[in-house]
Amino acid sequence: MTRDPGGTPPGWRSVRKPASIKDVAAAADVSPTTVSHVLSGRRPVAEETAARVRSVVNRLGYVPASLARSLQAGFTSVVGLLIPDISNAFFADLAKGAEDAAHDLGYSLILCNTEFDPEREDRYLGMIRSRFIDGMVYAAGSPPSRQRLEALLGSFPIALADEEVEGLEGALIATADHEAGGRFVGNHLRELGHRRALALTGPRGLKSSTARASGFRQAFRGDVVERIGDFKESSGHRLVAEFLAEQRNLDATAIFAANDLMAFGAIAALREAGLAVPRDVSVVGFDDIRVASLSSPALTTVRQPAYDVGRTATAQLLQYAARGAVPPASRHTLPVELQVRDSTAQPAR
Amino acid sequence: MTRDPGGTPPGWRSVRKPASIKDVAAAADVSPTTVSHVLSGRRPVAEETAARVRSVVNRLGYVPASLARSLQAGFTSVVGLLIPDISNAFFADLAKGAEDAAHDLGYSLILCNTEFDPEREDRYLGMIRSRFIDGMVYAAGSPPSRQRLEALLGSFPIALADEEVEGLEGALIATADHEAGGRFVGNHLRELGHRRALALTGPRGLKSSTARASGFRQAFRGDVVERIGDFKESSGHRLVAEFLAEQRNLDATAIFAANDLMAFGAIAALREAGLAVPRDVSVVGFDDIRVASLSSPALTTVRQPAYDVGRTATAQLLQYAARGAVPPASRHTLPVELQVRDSTAQPAR
DNA sequence: GTAAGTCTCCAAAACGATTTGCACAATGGA
DNA sequence: TCCATTGTGCAAATCGTTTTGGAGACTTAC
């Protein structure tokens, strides 16, 4: 983290010291003020002088130090995006939406990949307290520490994306309509004739997950057994394997997984147990990641507008953050869509 | 981009002005110097005084402004990652590796998603010139402007990831062994008995793409027709459709796509033409994105260590950037692995 | 009793921009 | 001739840190 200017090994080219506004001023025989005005155009400068300054700027390759500029301006035009795992396609899409929105508004985006690690999350949240970023889009993948977030929410520009935090009022929220998604799945399975289902949920405390489950339950109106997972493929596999092992009289004909990854894990476990999808068991996912349409069987799932969630959360947040304001409570619910494919069918009698 | 402190609409809470080191100093009745020393530990401070300072720091919730700190220190502990498309699984994995390496070394990572847009790329490259980032990992998805890059390479810490730029010497490069990957595919197809192949390449000027093709050609030793694509699914589809349309006597029995996405596009086009994979035509991809193993048929492809490429490039770069040095030329070639799955078979006689 | 260390702490100078108040000259009109 | 106006550019303060070089008060040692 610290430099040792003296100890540079031989052969290393050091970054040559860049020109500062003072260097430009000296070379053009004007004051730094004038250089600044030429570049920003905030006050008129005689064309002759301006031309001279511009020529020196080019010759020296002068680029204003953004740090100094930001320090003086009081904002950085950088926004953070905190997500658990960028290699998860859902978050990658969300990130793309966030980056697009940020770019459109002249912001850069710092990627805060937490790997579900609270310590890492803490470090990143520190960036907003140290004012290195003007705001943060928070897309927690696991139940975040409400306490930590609560202290920040009132004082800093933060938006909650995809996931709202239970018990936390007053936040700016952009999220897919998880409950409707659950309902769609419930309807679909009920209409196919299913009456007993296994629901694989996300971690406790995640509103998105509980919303999906409750929407599902409400529309399905049949027997539902719930198992708690963690959104990973492995947990889908494990939960289903365990379920099959302990299963007595209750034999579900359908599985609703909290996301596509878990659905794939579930399918793998079913296969290992000699069960075919959808002949023996129907499986539904959530997210509609690209794999869903290409896998075999193609997965019936709920398309979540990940890109739009990221984009909306960021655009809304920056509307306030750009003015140095804390966003007021507001909710942006984005529509989801059921994608019926080949992993669901009528239950075998 | 500019703030209007006066025009804040009613109901907006403004971010309250954070405490500065001076506020802390005043409240603790010491000088800012002392506060700094208490916090950094760079010089001893009487325990009694230190305790008093710490208590004030807590009470005021003081966090040093990282901007000011960076300005004074001369570096930001932020590194950029420039990629064309974060929603492409390959780059998402690469990004994860980069972020991990950055985090391990105490750096944050700015995501520069260019969408193959040169203007956007330019804007991001400006960040390194304005010294907002200490270095840049450059993973171009299209032939980058050599000129622009050349000017930067000598003066700023930049690492080339995955893609080297033809005609550009002296850079730090971390890349998968594309040529070996091409050879693996060539051998595999030849051993299966294929003699005529269609190679779908990436854009001209991309070393990775030409290396794959040349490795392939060298090992395959049969007839190879080349078509130039752009790494997108759509181009795989289009090229194959065109090829089938114009095909006369030369009928290839195998297709080697420059990446998995193009391979999927190719398979789709083949299907539409009533051809089965691998019965009528074998198809091989490159990258081994997750879909590859889940699709139907599972795709034979070359596993590229995307995560490692990102991680290596970043770790190597920061080794120099952290000392304010420009990295010397060096090449880190990471091994690839052929994944034989279900999309390749012996050619029908 | 004085010289040489220790402990503590502070003042001031960076870092590199932007912003604001003024000074000075030239111009125009009365 | 005098005043007001416009055009042009600079000096100095500011943003919030860190880093030096001392200063002053005590000890300790001879």
Coordinates of N, CA, C and O in Angstrom, one line a residue, chain B residues 128-279:
Chain B
I128 N -7.3 7.0 -16.5 CA -5.9 6.7 -16.1 C -5.1 7.9 -16.3 O -4.1 8.2 -15.6
R129 N -5.4 8.7 -17.3 CA -4.6 9.9 -17.5 C -4.9 11.0 -16.5 O -4.0 11.8 -16.2
S130 N -6.1 11.0 -16.0 CA -6.4 11.9 -15.0 C -6.0 11.4 -13.6 O -6.4 12.0 -12.6
R131 N -5.4 10.3 -13.6 CA -4.9 9.7 -12.3 C -5.9 9.4 -11.3 O -5.7 9.4 -10.1
F132 N -7.1 9.1 -11.8 CA -8.1 8.6 -10.9 C -7.9 7.2 -10.5 O -8.4 6.7 -9.5
I133 N -7.3 6.4 -11.4 CA -7.0 5.0 -11.1 C -5.5 4.8 -11.2 O -4.8 5.6 -12.0
D134 N -5.0 3.9 -10.5 CA -3.5 3.7 -10.5 C -3.1 2.8 -11.6 O -1.9 2.7 -11.9
G135 N -4.0 2.1 -12.3 CA -3.6 1.2 -13.3 C -4.9 0.7 -14.0 O -6.0 0.9 -13.6
M136 N -4.7 0.0 -15.2 CA -5.8 -0.4 -15.9 C -5.5 -1.8 -16.5 O -4.5 -2.1 -17.1
V137 N -6.5 -2.7 -16.3 CA -6.4 -4.0 -16.9 C -7.3 -3.9 -18.1 O -8.5 -3.6 -18.0
Y138 N -6.6 -4.2 -19.2 CA -7.3 -3.9 -20.5 C -7.6 -5.2 -21.2 O -6.7 -5.9 -21.7
A139 N -8.9 -5.6 -21.2 CA -9.3 -6.8 -21.9 C -10.2 -6.5 -23.1 O -11.4 -6.6 -23.0
A140 N -9.6 -6.0 -24.1 CA -10.3 -5.6 -25.3 C -11.0 -6.7 -25.9 O -10.5 -7.9 -26.0
G141 N -12.2 -6.5 -26.4 CA -12.9 -7.6 -27.1 C -12.9 -7.4 -28.6 O -13.3 -8.2 -29.3
S142 N -12.4 -6.2 -29.0 CA -12.3 -6.0 -30.4 C -10.9 -5.4 -30.6 O -10.3 -4.9 -29.7
P143 N -10.5 -5.3 -31.9 CA -9.1 -4.8 -32.1 C -9.1 -3.4 -31.6 O -9.8 -2.5 -32.1
P144 N -8.3 -3.1 -30.6 CA -8.3 -1.8 -30.0 C -7.4 -0.9 -30.9 O -6.7 -1.3 -31.7
S145 N -7.6 0.4 -30.8 CA -6.8 1.3 -31.5 C -5.4 1.2 -31.0 O -5.1 1.6 -29.8
R146 N -4.5 0.7 -31.8 CA -3.2 0.5 -31.3 C -2.5 1.8 -31.0 O -1.8 1.9 -30.0
Q147 N -2.8 2.8 -31.7 CA -2.2 4.1 -31.6 C -2.5 4.7 -30.2 O -1.6 5.1 -29.4
R148 N -3.8 4.6 -29.8 CA -4.2 5.2 -28.6 C -3.5 4.4 -27.4 O -3.0 5.0 -26.5
L149 N -3.5 3.1 -27.6 CA -3.0 2.3 -26.5 C -1.5 2.5 -26.4 O -0.9 2.5 -25.3
E150 N -0.8 2.6 -27.6 CA 0.6 2.7 -27.6 C 1.1 3.9 -26.8 O 2.1 3.8 -26.0
A151 N 0.4 5.0 -26.9 CA 0.8 6.2 -26.2 C 0.7 6.0 -24.7 O 1.5 6.5 -23.9
L152 N -0.3 5.3 -24.3 CA -0.5 5.1 -22.9 C 0.4 4.0 -22.3 O 0.9 4.2 -21.2
L153 N 0.7 3.0 -23.1 CA 1.4 1.9 -22.5 C 2.8 2.2 -21.9 O 3.2 1.7 -20.9
G154 N 3.5 3.2 -22.6 CA 4.8 3.5 -22.0 C 4.7 4.4 -20.8 O 5.6 4.4 -20.0
S155 N 3.6 5.1 -20.6 CA 3.5 6.1 -19.5 C 2.7 5.7 -18.3 O 2.8 6.2 -17.3
F156 N 1.8 4.7 -18.5 CA 0.9 4.3 -17.4 C 0.9 2.8 -17.2 O 1.2 2.1 -18.1
P157 N 0.6 2.4 -16.0 CA 0.5 1.0 -15.7 C -0.7 0.4 -16.3 O -1.8 0.6 -15.9
I158 N -0.4 -0.4 -17.4 CA -1.5 -1.1 -18.1 C -1.1 -2.5 -18.3 O 0.0 -2.8 -18.6
A159 N -2.1 -3.4 -18.1 CA -1.9 -4.8 -18.4 C -2.9 -5.3 -19.5 O -4.0 -4.8 -19.4
L160 N -2.4 -6.1 -20.4 CA -3.3 -6.6 -21.4 C -3.8 -8.0 -20.9 O -3.0 -8.9 -20.6
A161 N -5.1 -8.2 -20.8 CA -5.6 -9.4 -20.3 C -6.3 -10.1 -21.5 O -7.1 -9.5 -22.2
D162 N -6.1 -11.4 -21.6 CA -6.7 -12.3 -22.5 C -6.3 -12.0 -24.0 O -6.1 -12.9 -24.8
E163 N -6.2 -10.7 -24.3 CA -6.0 -10.3 -25.7 C -4.8 -9.5 -25.8 O -4.6 -8.5 -25.2
E164 N -3.9 -10.0 -26.6 CA -2.7 -9.1 -26.9 C -3.0 -8.4 -28.2 O -3.8 -8.8 -29.0
V165 N -2.3 -7.3 -28.3 CA -2.6 -6.4 -29.4 C -1.4 -6.6 -30.4 O -0.2 -6.4 -30.0
E166 N -1.7 -6.9 -31.6 CA -0.7 -7.2 -32.6 C 0.1 -5.9 -32.9 O -0.4 -4.8 -33.0
G167 N 1.4 -6.1 -32.9 CA 2.3 -5.0 -33.2 C 2.6 -4.1 -32.0 O 3.3 -3.1 -32.1
L168 N 2.1 -4.6 -30.9 CA 2.4 -3.8 -29.7 C 3.4 -4.6 -28.8 O 3.0 -5.6 -28.2
E169 N 4.6 -4.0 -28.7 CA 5.6 -4.7 -27.9 C 5.6 -4.1 -26.5 O 5.1 -3.0 -26.3
G170 N 6.3 -4.8 -25.6 CA 6.6 -4.2 -24.3 C 5.5 -4.1 -23.3 O 5.6 -3.4 -22.4
A171 N 4.4 -4.9 -23.5 CA 3.3 -4.8 -22.6 C 3.3 -6.0 -21.6 O 4.0 -7.1 -21.9
L172 N 2.7 -5.9 -20.5 CA 2.4 -7.0 -19.6 C 1.2 -7.7 -20.1 O 0.2 -7.1 -20.2
I173 N 1.4 -9.0 -20.3 CA 0.3 -9.7 -21.0 C -0.1 -11.0 -20.2 O 0.8 -11.7 -19.8
A174 N -1.3 -11.2 -19.9 CA -1.8 -12.4 -19.3 C -2.8 -13.0 -20.2 O -3.8 -12.3 -20.5
T175 N -2.6 -14.2 -20.7 CA -3.5 -14.7 -21.7 C -3.6 -16.2 -21.6 O -2.6 -16.9 -21.1
A176 N -4.7 -16.7 -22.0 CA -4.8 -18.2 -22.1 C -4.0 -18.7 -23.3 O -3.7 -17.9 -24.2
D177 N -3.6 -19.9 -23.3 CA -2.8 -20.4 -24.4 C -3.7 -20.8 -25.6 O -4.1 -21.9 -25.9
H178 N -4.1 -19.7 -26.3 CA -5.1 -19.8 -27.4 C -4.6 -20.8 -28.5 O -5.3 -21.6 -29.0
E179 N -3.3 -20.7 -28.8 CA -2.8 -21.6 -29.9 C -2.9 -23.1 -29.5 O -3.4 -23.9 -30.3
A180 N -2.5 -23.3 -28.2 CA -2.6 -24.7 -27.8 C -4.1 -25.2 -27.8 O -4.4 -26.3 -28.2
G181 N -5.0 -24.3 -27.5 CA -6.4 -24.6 -27.5 C -6.8 -25.0 -28.9 O -7.5 -26.0 -29.2
G182 N -6.4 -24.2 -29.9 CA -6.7 -24.5 -31.3 C -6.1 -25.8 -31.7 O -6.8 -26.6 -32.4
R183 N -4.9 -26.1 -31.2 CA -4.3 -27.4 -31.6 C -5.1 -28.6 -31.0 O -5.3 -29.6 -31.7
F184 N -5.5 -28.4 -29.8 CA -6.3 -29.5 -29.1 C -7.5 -29.8 -30.0 O -7.8 -31.0 -30.2
V185 N -8.2 -28.7 -30.4 CA -9.4 -28.9 -31.2 C -9.0 -29.6 -32.5 O -9.7 -30.6 -33.0
G186 N -8.0 -29.1 -33.2 CA -7.5 -29.7 -34.4 C -7.2 -31.2 -34.3 O -7.7 -32.0 -35.1
N187 N -6.5 -31.5 -33.3 CA -6.2 -32.9 -33.0 C -7.4 -33.8 -32.8 O -7.6 -34.8 -33.4
H188 N -8.3 -33.2 -32.0 CA -9.5 -34.0 -31.6 C -10.3 -34.3 -32.9 O -10.7 -35.4 -33.1
L189 N -10.5 -33.3 -33.7 CA -11.4 -33.4 -34.9 C -10.7 -34.4 -35.9 O -11.3 -35.2 -36.5
R190 N -9.4 -34.2 -36.1 CA -8.7 -35.1 -37.0 C -8.7 -36.5 -36.6 O -9.0 -37.4 -37.3
E191 N -8.5 -36.7 -35.3 CA -8.6 -38.1 -34.7 C -9.9 -38.7 -34.9 O -10.1 -40.0 -35.1
L192 N -11.0 -37.9 -34.9 CA -12.3 -38.4 -35.1 C -12.5 -38.8 -36.6 O -13.5 -39.5 -36.9
G193 N -11.7 -38.3 -37.4 CA -11.8 -38.6 -38.8 C -12.3 -37.5 -39.7 O -12.5 -37.7 -40.9
H194 N -12.4 -36.3 -39.2 CA -12.8 -35.2 -40.0 C -11.6 -34.7 -40.9 O -10.5 -34.7 -40.5
R195 N -12.0 -34.2 -42.1 CA -11.0 -33.8 -43.0 C -11.3 -32.4 -43.5 O -10.4 -31.7 -44.1
R196 N -12.5 -32.0 -43.4 CA -12.9 -30.7 -43.9 C -13.7 -29.9 -42.8 O -14.7 -30.4 -42.3
A197 N -13.2 -28.7 -42.5 CA -13.8 -28.0 -41.4 C -14.1 -26.5 -41.8 O -13.4 -26.0 -42.7
L198 N -15.0 -26.0 -41.1 CA -15.3 -24.6 -41.3 C -14.9 -23.9 -40.0 O -15.2 -24.3 -38.9
A199 N -14.0 -22.9 -40.1 CA -13.5 -22.2 -38.9 C -14.2 -20.8 -38.8 O -14.1 -20.0 -39.7
L200 N -14.9 -20.6 -37.7 CA -15.6 -19.3 -37.5 C -14.6 -18.5 -36.6 O -14.5 -18.8 -35.4
T201 N -14.0 -17.5 -37.1 CA -13.1 -16.7 -36.2 C -13.7 -15.5 -35.6 O -14.8 -15.1 -35.9
G202 N -12.9 -14.9 -34.8 CA -13.3 -13.6 -34.2 C -12.8 -12.5 -35.2 O -12.4 -12.8 -36.3
P203 N -13.0 -11.2 -34.8 CA -12.7 -10.1 -35.7 C -11.2 -10.2 -36.0 O -10.3 -10.6 -35.3
R204 N -10.9 -9.7 -37.2 CA -9.5 -9.6 -37.6 C -8.7 -8.7 -36.7 O -9.2 -7.8 -36.1
G205 N -7.4 -9.0 -36.5 CA -6.6 -8.1 -35.7 C -6.6 -8.6 -34.2 O -5.8 -8.0 -33.4
L206 N -7.4 -9.6 -33.9 CA -7.3 -10.1 -32.5 C -6.4 -11.3 -32.5 O -6.7 -12.3 -33.1
K207 N -5.3 -11.1 -31.8 CA -4.3 -12.1 -31.7 C -4.9 -13.4 -31.2 O -4.6 -14.5 -31.7
S208 N -5.7 -13.4 -30.2 CA -6.3 -14.6 -29.6 C -7.0 -15.4 -30.7 O -6.8 -16.6 -30.8
S209 N -7.7 -14.7 -31.5 CA -8.5 -15.4 -32.5 C -7.6 -16.0 -33.6 O -7.8 -17.2 -34.0
T210 N -6.6 -15.2 -34.1 CA -5.8 -15.8 -35.1 C -4.9 -16.9 -34.5 O -4.6 -17.9 -35.2
A211 N -4.5 -16.8 -33.2 CA -3.7 -17.9 -32.6 C -4.6 -19.2 -32.6 O -4.0 -20.2 -32.8
R212 N -5.8 -19.1 -32.2 CA -6.7 -20.3 -32.2 C -6.7 -20.9 -33.6 O -6.6 -22.1 -33.7
A213 N -7.0 -20.0 -34.5 CA -7.1 -20.5 -35.9 C -5.8 -21.2 -36.4 O -5.9 -22.2 -37.0
S214 N -4.7 -20.5 -36.1 CA -3.5 -21.1 -36.6 C -3.1 -22.4 -35.9 O -2.6 -23.3 -36.5
G215 N -3.4 -22.5 -34.6 CA -3.1 -23.7 -33.9 C -4.0 -24.8 -34.5 O -3.6 -26.0 -34.7
F216 N -5.2 -24.4 -34.7 CA -6.2 -25.4 -35.3 C -5.7 -25.9 -36.6 O -5.6 -27.2 -36.8
R217 N -5.4 -25.0 -37.5 CA -5.0 -25.4 -38.8 C -3.8 -26.3 -38.8 O -3.7 -27.3 -39.5
Q218 N -2.8 -25.9 -38.0 CA -1.6 -26.7 -37.9 C -1.8 -28.1 -37.5 O -1.3 -29.1 -38.0
A219 N -2.7 -28.3 -36.5 CA -3.0 -29.7 -36.0 C -4.0 -30.5 -36.8 O -3.9 -31.7 -37.0
F220 N -4.9 -29.7 -37.4 CA -6.0 -30.4 -38.2 C -5.5 -31.0 -39.5 O -5.8 -32.1 -39.9
R221 N -4.7 -30.2 -40.2 CA -4.1 -30.7 -41.4 C -5.1 -31.1 -42.5 O -4.8 -32.0 -43.3
G222 N -6.2 -30.5 -42.5 CA -7.2 -30.8 -43.5 C -7.6 -29.6 -44.2 O -7.0 -28.5 -44.1
D223 N -8.7 -29.6 -45.0 CA -9.2 -28.4 -45.6 C -9.9 -27.5 -44.6 O -10.8 -28.0 -43.8
V224 N -9.6 -26.3 -44.5 CA -10.2 -25.4 -43.6 C -10.7 -24.1 -44.3 O -9.9 -23.5 -45.0
V225 N -12.0 -23.9 -44.2 CA -12.5 -22.6 -44.7 C -12.7 -21.7 -43.6 O -13.2 -22.1 -42.5
E226 N -12.3 -20.4 -43.8 CA -12.5 -19.5 -42.6 C -13.5 -18.4 -42.9 O -13.6 -17.9 -44.0
R227 N -14.3 -18.1 -41.9 CA -15.2 -17.0 -42.0 C -15.0 -16.1 -40.8 O -14.8 -16.6 -39.7
I228 N -15.1 -14.9 -41.0 CA -14.8 -13.9 -39.9 C -16.1 -13.4 -39.2 O -17.0 -12.9 -39.8
G229 N -16.1 -13.6 -37.9 CA -17.3 -13.2 -37.1 C -16.9 -12.2 -36.1 O -15.8 -11.6 -36.2
D230 N -17.7 -12.1 -35.1 CA -17.4 -11.1 -34.1 C -17.7 -11.5 -32.6 O -18.0 -10.7 -31.8
F231 N -17.7 -12.8 -32.4 CA -17.8 -13.4 -31.1 C -19.3 -13.4 -30.6 O -19.5 -13.8 -29.5
K232 N -20.2 -12.9 -31.4 CA -21.6 -12.9 -30.9 C -22.3 -14.1 -31.5 O -22.0 -14.6 -32.6
E233 N -23.3 -14.5 -30.7 CA -24.2 -15.6 -31.1 C -24.7 -15.4 -32.5 O -24.7 -16.3 -33.4
S234 N -25.2 -14.2 -32.7 CA -25.8 -13.9 -34.0 C -24.8 -14.1 -35.2 O -25.2 -14.5 -36.3
S235 N -23.6 -13.7 -35.0 CA -22.7 -13.9 -36.1 C -22.4 -15.3 -36.4 O -22.2 -15.7 -37.6
G236 N -22.4 -16.2 -35.4 CA -22.2 -17.6 -35.6 C -23.4 -18.1 -36.5 O -23.2 -18.9 -37.4
H237 N -24.6 -17.7 -36.1 CA -25.7 -18.1 -36.9 C -25.7 -17.6 -38.3 O -25.9 -18.4 -39.2
R238 N -25.4 -16.4 -38.5 CA -25.4 -15.8 -39.8 C -24.3 -16.4 -40.7 O -24.6 -16.8 -41.8
L239 N -23.1 -16.6 -40.2 CA -22.0 -17.2 -41.0 C -22.4 -18.6 -41.5 O -22.1 -18.9 -42.6
V240 N -22.9 -19.4 -40.6 CA -23.2 -20.7 -40.9 C -24.4 -20.8 -42.0 O -24.3 -21.5 -42.9
A241 N -25.4 -19.9 -41.7 CA -26.5 -19.9 -42.7 C -26.0 -19.5 -44.0 O -26.3 -20.1 -45.1
E242 N -25.1 -18.5 -44.1 CA -24.6 -18.0 -45.4 C -23.8 -19.2 -46.0 O -23.9 -19.4 -47.2
F243 N -23.0 -19.8 -45.2 CA -22.1 -20.9 -45.7 C -22.9 -22.0 -46.3 O -22.6 -22.5 -47.4
L244 N -24.0 -22.3 -45.6 CA -24.8 -23.4 -46.1 C -25.5 -23.0 -47.4 O -25.7 -23.8 -48.3
A245 N -25.9 -21.7 -47.5 CA -26.6 -21.2 -48.7 C -25.7 -21.3 -49.9 O -26.1 -21.7 -51.0
E246 N -24.4 -21.0 -49.7 CA -23.5 -20.9 -50.9 C -22.7 -22.2 -51.1 O -22.0 -22.3 -52.1
Q247 N -22.9 -23.1 -50.2 CA -22.1 -24.3 -50.3 C -22.3 -25.1 -51.6 O -23.4 -25.4 -51.9
R248 N -21.2 -25.4 -52.3 CA -21.3 -26.3 -53.5 C -20.7 -27.6 -53.2 O -21.4 -28.4 -52.5
N249 N -19.6 -27.8 -53.7 CA -19.0 -29.2 -53.5 C -18.3 -29.3 -52.2 O -18.2 -30.4 -51.6
L250 N -17.9 -28.2 -51.6 CA -17.1 -28.3 -50.3 C -18.1 -28.4 -49.2 O -18.7 -27.5 -48.7
D251 N -18.2 -29.6 -48.6 CA -19.1 -29.7 -47.5 C -18.3 -30.1 -46.3 O -17.9 -31.3 -46.2
A252 N -18.2 -29.2 -45.3 CA -17.5 -29.5 -44.1 C -18.2 -30.4 -43.2 O -19.5 -30.4 -43.2
T253 N -17.5 -31.2 -42.4 CA -18.2 -32.1 -41.5 C -18.0 -31.6 -40.1 O -18.5 -32.2 -39.1
A254 N -17.2 -30.5 -39.9 CA -17.0 -30.0 -38.6 C -16.9 -28.5 -38.6 O -16.5 -27.9 -39.6
I255 N -17.3 -27.9 -37.5 CA -17.2 -26.4 -37.4 C -16.5 -26.1 -36.1 O -16.8 -26.6 -35.0
F256 N -15.5 -25.2 -36.2 CA -14.8 -24.8 -35.0 C -15.1 -23.3 -34.9 O -14.7 -22.5 -35.7
A257 N -15.8 -23.0 -33.8 CA -16.2 -21.6 -33.6 C -15.2 -20.9 -32.6 O -14.7 -21.6 -31.7
A258 N -15.0 -19.6 -32.8 CA -14.0 -18.9 -32.0 C -14.5 -18.8 -30.5 O -13.6 -18.5 -29.7
N259 N -15.7 -18.9 -30.3 CA -16.2 -19.0 -28.9 C -17.5 -19.7 -28.8 O -18.1 -20.1 -29.8
D260 N -17.9 -20.0 -27.6 CA -19.1 -20.8 -27.3 C -20.3 -20.2 -27.9 O -21.2 -20.8 -28.4
L261 N -20.4 -18.9 -27.7 CA -21.6 -18.2 -28.2 C -21.8 -18.4 -29.6 O -22.9 -18.7 -30.1
M262 N -20.7 -18.2 -30.4 CA -20.8 -18.4 -31.8 C -21.1 -19.8 -32.2 O -21.9 -20.1 -33.1
A263 N -20.6 -20.8 -31.3 CA -20.9 -22.2 -31.6 C -22.4 -22.4 -31.4 O -23.0 -23.1 -32.2
F264 N -23.0 -21.8 -30.4 CA -24.5 -22.0 -30.2 C -25.2 -21.4 -31.4 O -26.2 -22.0 -31.8
G265 N -24.8 -20.2 -31.9 CA -25.4 -19.7 -33.0 C -25.3 -20.6 -34.2 O -26.3 -20.8 -35.0
A266 N -24.2 -21.2 -34.4 CA -23.9 -22.1 -35.5 C -24.9 -23.3 -35.4 O -25.5 -23.7 -36.3
I267 N -25.0 -23.9 -34.2 CA -25.8 -25.0 -34.0 C -27.3 -24.7 -34.3 O -28.0 -25.5 -35.0
A268 N -27.7 -23.5 -33.9 CA -29.1 -23.1 -34.2 C -29.3 -23.0 -35.7 O -30.3 -23.5 -36.2
A269 N -28.3 -22.5 -36.4 CA -28.4 -22.4 -37.9 C -28.5 -23.7 -38.5 O -29.2 -24.0 -39.5
L270 N -27.6 -24.6 -38.0 CA -27.6 -26.0 -38.5 C -29.0 -26.7 -38.4 O -29.5 -27.3 -39.3
R271 N -29.5 -26.5 -37.2 CA -30.8 -27.1 -36.9 C -31.9 -26.6 -37.8 O -32.7 -27.3 -38.4
E272 N -31.8 -25.3 -38.0 CA -32.8 -24.7 -38.9 C -32.7 -25.3 -40.3 O -33.7 -25.3 -41.1
A273 N -31.5 -25.7 -40.7 CA -31.3 -26.3 -42.0 C -31.5 -27.8 -42.0 O -31.2 -28.5 -43.0
G274 N -32.0 -28.3 -40.9 CA -32.3 -29.7 -40.8 C -31.1 -30.6 -40.6 O -31.2 -31.8 -40.8
L275 N -30.1 -30.0 -40.1 CA -28.9 -30.8 -39.8 C -28.7 -31.1 -38.3 O -29.0 -30.2 -37.5
A276 N -28.3 -32.3 -38.0 CA -28.2 -32.6 -36.6 C -26.8 -32.6 -36.1 O -25.9 -32.9 -36.8
V277 N -26.6 -32.2 -34.9 CA -25.3 -32.1 -34.2 C -25.3 -33.2 -33.1 O -26.2 -33.2 -32.3
P278 N -24.3 -34.1 -33.1 CA -23.2 -34.1 -34.0 C -23.3 -35.1 -35.1 O -22.3 -35.4 -35.8
R279 N -24.5 -35.6 -35.4 CA -24.6 -36.7 -36.4 C -24.2 -36.2 -37.8 O -23.3 -36.8 -38.4

